[in-house]
Amino acid sequence: MRRTSLLFLMLAAFAGCSGTARADCTAADFSAAVDRSGAALRDASRTFQPKFQERLRRFQAAKGLGDADYEAAGLEAIQDKKIEDLDAKSSELLIKIDGLGRIPDGKEPVCSELGDIERLSNELLAVMREKSDYMLARVDAKIVEAGG
């Protein structure tokens, strides 16, 4: 009898570890995971934007640009293939995160996918940080080129 109970417990534990839908998470958990991802992106943006604006103002001064067009000129000056690639990668990750966060009505969520949202969110943050650092370096280089 003891062997049967142990076997039953092992089978139950194995079944709970499979990639199938489990009842210990809800669609709200997925929505919350996507919300956390969005909050982390907003925080990263709040950190980056003041630095970038300061660099763009320095670019403006170095190039003698007016207030109306310095941002567009700065963005155009730094645009390149690497930024396009980072934009494409971030868009791809956002689509995956959004897709995982949407549980169709009547479908049980696959709880293991919560970890996928977190992993993809971390990857997205890394891509955005790489892009931010690269953009700052590109603006710095353009300021130097302009004699600033």
PDB file of C-alpha atoms in Angstrom:
ATOM      1  CA  MET A   1       0.000   0.000   0.000  1.00  0.00           C
ATOM      2  CA  ARG A   2       2.815   2.397   0.863  1.00  0.00           C
ATOM      3  CA  ARG A   3       4.458   1.775  -2.522  1.00  0.00           C
ATOM      4  CA  THR A   4       1.216   2.546  -4.321  1.00  0.00           C
ATOM      5  CA  SER A   5       0.836   5.841  -2.424  1.00  0.00           C
ATOM      6  CA  LEU A   6       4.414   6.840  -3.251  1.00  0.00           C
ATOM      7  CA  LEU A   7       3.886   5.960  -6.917  1.00  0.00           C
ATOM      8  CA  PHE A   8       0.661   7.973  -6.959  1.00  0.00           C
ATOM      9  CA  LEU A   9       2.407  11.015  -5.442  1.00  0.00           C
ATOM     10  CA  MET A  10       5.231  10.778  -7.980  1.00  0.00           C
ATOM     11  CA  LEU A  11       2.788  10.536 -10.886  1.00  0.00           C
ATOM     12  CA  ALA A  12       0.800  13.478  -9.574  1.00  0.00           C
ATOM     13  CA  ALA A  13       3.945  15.570  -9.250  1.00  0.00           C
ATOM     14  CA  PHE A  14       5.061  14.616 -12.770  1.00  0.00           C
ATOM     15  CA  ALA A  15       1.668  15.489 -14.223  1.00  0.00           C
ATOM     16  CA  GLY A  16       1.795  18.877 -12.523  1.00  0.00           C
ATOM     17  CA  CYS A  17       5.172  19.656 -14.104  1.00  0.00           C
ATOM     18  CA  SER A  18       4.105  19.075 -17.680  1.00  0.00           C
ATOM     19  CA  GLY A  19       3.589  21.928 -20.127  1.00  0.00           C
ATOM     20  CA  THR A  20      -0.166  21.413 -20.159  1.00  0.00           C
ATOM     21  CA  ALA A  21      -2.711  23.852 -18.797  1.00  0.00           C
ATOM     22  CA  ARG A  22      -2.934  23.930 -15.018  1.00  0.00           C
ATOM     23  CA  ALA A  23      -5.524  25.520 -12.804  1.00  0.00           C
ATOM     24  CA  ASP A  24      -3.106  27.529 -10.659  1.00  0.00           C
ATOM     25  CA  CYS A  25      -2.995  30.617 -12.869  1.00  0.00           C
ATOM     26  CA  THR A  26      -5.591  32.795 -14.521  1.00  0.00           C
ATOM     27  CA  ALA A  27      -5.909  35.101 -17.501  1.00  0.00           C
ATOM     28  CA  ALA A  28      -5.537  37.958 -15.001  1.00  0.00           C
ATOM     29  CA  ASP A  29      -2.068  36.630 -14.116  1.00  0.00           C
ATOM     30  CA  PHE A  30      -1.093  36.910 -17.776  1.00  0.00           C
ATOM     31  CA  SER A  31      -2.513  40.395 -18.024  1.00  0.00           C
ATOM     32  CA  ALA A  32      -0.567  41.392 -14.917  1.00  0.00           C
ATOM     33  CA  ALA A  33       2.656  39.959 -16.378  1.00  0.00           C
ATOM     34  CA  VAL A  34       2.184  42.052 -19.529  1.00  0.00           C
ATOM     35  CA  ASP A  35       1.418  45.100 -17.358  1.00  0.00           C
ATOM     36  CA  ARG A  36       4.658  44.543 -15.423  1.00  0.00           C
ATOM     37  CA  SER A  37       6.532  44.365 -18.715  1.00  0.00           C
ATOM     38  CA  GLY A  38       4.974  47.645 -19.825  1.00  0.00           C
ATOM     39  CA  ALA A  39       5.833  49.298 -16.515  1.00  0.00           C
ATOM     40  CA  ALA A  40       9.469  48.214 -16.833  1.00  0.00           C
ATOM     41  CA  LEU A  41       9.600  49.675 -20.352  1.00  0.00           C
ATOM     42  CA  ARG A  42       8.106  52.956 -19.151  1.00  0.00           C
ATOM     43  CA  ASP A  43      10.675  53.130 -16.346  1.00  0.00           C
ATOM     44  CA  ALA A  44      13.507  52.523 -18.813  1.00  0.00           C
ATOM     45  CA  SER A  45      12.114  55.219 -21.103  1.00  0.00           C
ATOM     46  CA  ARG A  46      11.867  57.712 -18.227  1.00  0.00           C
ATOM     47  CA  THR A  47      15.540  57.094 -17.518  1.00  0.00           C
ATOM     48  CA  PHE A  48      16.615  57.391 -21.163  1.00  0.00           C
ATOM     49  CA  GLN A  49      14.553  60.378 -22.348  1.00  0.00           C
ATOM     50  CA  PRO A  50      16.206  63.129 -20.267  1.00  0.00           C
ATOM     51  CA  LYS A  51      19.672  61.922 -21.285  1.00  0.00           C
ATOM     52  CA  PHE A  52      18.672  61.789 -24.925  1.00  0.00           C
ATOM     53  CA  GLN A  53      17.018  65.213 -24.836  1.00  0.00           C
ATOM     54  CA  GLU A  54      20.144  66.708 -23.283  1.00  0.00           C
ATOM     55  CA  ARG A  55      22.259  65.175 -26.063  1.00  0.00           C
ATOM     56  CA  LEU A  56      19.863  66.439 -28.723  1.00  0.00           C
ATOM     57  CA  ARG A  57      20.123  69.962 -27.265  1.00  0.00           C
ATOM     58  CA  ARG A  58      23.914  69.724 -27.457  1.00  0.00           C
ATOM     59  CA  PHE A  59      23.564  68.507 -31.058  1.00  0.00           C
ATOM     60  CA  GLN A  60      21.269  71.462 -31.733  1.00  0.00           C
ATOM     61  CA  ALA A  61      23.830  73.907 -30.366  1.00  0.00           C
ATOM     62  CA  ALA A  62      26.722  72.291 -32.245  1.00  0.00           C
ATOM     63  CA  LYS A  63      24.827  72.378 -35.534  1.00  0.00           C
ATOM     64  CA  GLY A  64      23.159  75.762 -34.958  1.00  0.00           C
ATOM     65  CA  LEU A  65      19.672  74.293 -35.436  1.00  0.00           C
ATOM     66  CA  GLY A  66      16.417  76.002 -34.517  1.00  0.00           C
ATOM     67  CA  ASP A  67      14.009  74.802 -31.872  1.00  0.00           C
ATOM     68  CA  ALA A  68      11.496  73.580 -34.423  1.00  0.00           C
ATOM     69  CA  ASP A  69      13.693  71.054 -36.203  1.00  0.00           C
ATOM     70  CA  TYR A  70      16.521  69.916 -33.945  1.00  0.00           C
ATOM     71  CA  GLU A  71      14.840  66.703 -32.751  1.00  0.00           C
ATOM     72  CA  ALA A  72      13.986  65.500 -36.250  1.00  0.00           C
ATOM     73  CA  ALA A  73      17.460  66.459 -37.478  1.00  0.00           C
ATOM     74  CA  GLY A  74      19.105  64.632 -34.583  1.00  0.00           C
ATOM     75  CA  LEU A  75      17.047  61.490 -35.096  1.00  0.00           C
ATOM     76  CA  GLU A  76      17.738  61.537 -38.816  1.00  0.00           C
ATOM     77  CA  ALA A  77      21.454  62.006 -38.207  1.00  0.00           C
ATOM     78  CA  ILE A  78      21.756  58.915 -36.020  1.00  0.00           C
ATOM     79  CA  GLN A  79      19.417  56.583 -37.926  1.00  0.00           C
ATOM     80  CA  ASP A  80      21.223  53.554 -39.319  1.00  0.00           C
ATOM     81  CA  LYS A  81      20.863  49.825 -39.970  1.00  0.00           C
ATOM     82  CA  LYS A  82      21.648  48.855 -36.373  1.00  0.00           C
ATOM     83  CA  ILE A  83      18.848  51.048 -35.017  1.00  0.00           C
ATOM     84  CA  GLU A  84      16.475  49.613 -37.627  1.00  0.00           C
ATOM     85  CA  ASP A  85      17.472  46.087 -36.581  1.00  0.00           C
ATOM     86  CA  LEU A  86      16.990  46.874 -32.887  1.00  0.00           C
ATOM     87  CA  ASP A  87      13.580  48.395 -33.671  1.00  0.00           C
ATOM     88  CA  ALA A  88      12.595  45.267 -35.605  1.00  0.00           C
ATOM     89  CA  LYS A  89      13.744  43.017 -32.758  1.00  0.00           C
ATOM     90  CA  SER A  90      11.850  45.044 -30.150  1.00  0.00           C
ATOM     91  CA  SER A  91       8.693  44.998 -32.297  1.00  0.00           C
ATOM     92  CA  GLU A  92       8.964  41.229 -32.669  1.00  0.00           C
ATOM     93  CA  LEU A  93       9.334  40.797 -28.907  1.00  0.00           C
ATOM     94  CA  LEU A  94       6.413  43.137 -28.170  1.00  0.00           C
ATOM     95  CA  ILE A  95       4.170  41.123 -30.495  1.00  0.00           C
ATOM     96  CA  LYS A  96       5.188  37.869 -28.779  1.00  0.00           C
ATOM     97  CA  ILE A  97       4.611  39.310 -25.301  1.00  0.00           C
ATOM     98  CA  ASP A  98       1.242  40.716 -26.318  1.00  0.00           C
ATOM     99  CA  GLY A  99       0.214  37.408 -27.885  1.00  0.00           C
ATOM    100  CA  LEU A 100       1.149  35.428 -24.798  1.00  0.00           C
ATOM    101  CA  GLY A 101      -0.766  37.868 -22.629  1.00  0.00           C
ATOM    102  CA  ARG A 102      -4.034  37.301 -24.470  1.00  0.00           C
ATOM    103  CA  ILE A 103      -5.851  34.196 -23.321  1.00  0.00           C
ATOM    104  CA  PRO A 104      -8.830  33.483 -25.619  1.00  0.00           C
ATOM    105  CA  ASP A 105     -12.206  33.144 -23.930  1.00  0.00           C
ATOM    106  CA  GLY A 106     -12.902  29.581 -22.944  1.00  0.00           C
ATOM    107  CA  LYS A 107      -9.257  28.497 -23.151  1.00  0.00           C
ATOM    108  CA  GLU A 108      -7.319  27.476 -20.073  1.00  0.00           C
ATOM    109  CA  PRO A 109      -4.061  29.383 -19.640  1.00  0.00           C
ATOM    110  CA  VAL A 110      -0.800  27.481 -19.891  1.00  0.00           C
ATOM    111  CA  CYS A 111       0.926  28.589 -16.715  1.00  0.00           C
ATOM    112  CA  SER A 112       4.413  27.790 -17.983  1.00  0.00           C
ATOM    113  CA  GLU A 113       3.936  30.605 -20.504  1.00  0.00           C
ATOM    114  CA  LEU A 114       4.016  33.123 -17.651  1.00  0.00           C
ATOM    115  CA  GLY A 115       7.743  32.427 -17.494  1.00  0.00           C
ATOM    116  CA  ASP A 116       7.944  33.012 -21.248  1.00  0.00           C
ATOM    117  CA  ILE A 117       6.428  36.466 -20.796  1.00  0.00           C
ATOM    118  CA  GLU A 118       9.005  37.294 -18.140  1.00  0.00           C
ATOM    119  CA  ARG A 119      11.879  35.947 -20.254  1.00  0.00           C
ATOM    120  CA  LEU A 120      10.729  37.859 -23.345  1.00  0.00           C
ATOM    121  CA  SER A 121      10.199  41.006 -21.261  1.00  0.00           C
ATOM    122  CA  ASN A 122      13.747  40.787 -19.947  1.00  0.00           C
ATOM    123  CA  GLU A 123      15.024  40.258 -23.483  1.00  0.00           C
ATOM    124  CA  LEU A 124      13.027  43.275 -24.664  1.00  0.00           C
ATOM    125  CA  LEU A 125      14.463  45.428 -21.890  1.00  0.00           C
ATOM    126  CA  ALA A 126      17.961  44.343 -22.879  1.00  0.00           C
ATOM    127  CA  VAL A 127      17.287  45.269 -26.510  1.00  0.00           C
ATOM    128  CA  MET A 128      15.885  48.647 -25.473  1.00  0.00           C
ATOM    129  CA  ARG A 129      18.896  49.344 -23.244  1.00  0.00           C
ATOM    130  CA  GLU A 130      21.240  48.405 -26.078  1.00  0.00           C
ATOM    131  CA  LYS A 131      19.352  50.720 -28.413  1.00  0.00           C
ATOM    132  CA  SER A 132      19.360  53.553 -25.867  1.00  0.00           C
ATOM    133  CA  ASP A 133      23.093  53.242 -25.242  1.00  0.00           C
ATOM    134  CA  TYR A 134      23.772  53.057 -28.964  1.00  0.00           C
ATOM    135  CA  MET A 135      21.626  56.112 -29.706  1.00  0.00           C
ATOM    136  CA  LEU A 136      23.405  58.142 -27.032  1.00  0.00           C
ATOM    137  CA  ALA A 137      26.787  57.131 -28.452  1.00  0.00           C
ATOM    138  CA  ARG A 138      25.639  58.016 -31.985  1.00  0.00           C
ATOM    139  CA  VAL A 139      24.452  61.471 -30.911  1.00  0.00           C
ATOM    140  CA  ASP A 140      27.725  62.022 -29.035  1.00  0.00           C
ATOM    141  CA  ALA A 141      29.640  61.163 -32.193  1.00  0.00           C
ATOM    142  CA  LYS A 142      27.504  63.536 -34.270  1.00  0.00           C
ATOM    143  CA  ILE A 143      28.131  66.319 -31.739  1.00  0.00           C
ATOM    144  CA  VAL A 144      31.882  65.775 -32.051  1.00  0.00           C
ATOM    145  CA  GLU A 145      31.597  65.713 -35.859  1.00  0.00           C
ATOM    146  CA  ALA A 146      29.783  69.046 -35.701  1.00  0.00           C
ATOM    147  CA  GLY A 147      32.593  70.533 -33.604  1.00  0.00           C
ATOM    148  CA  GLY A 148      30.673  70.566 -30.319  1.00  0.00           C
TER     149      GLY A 148
END
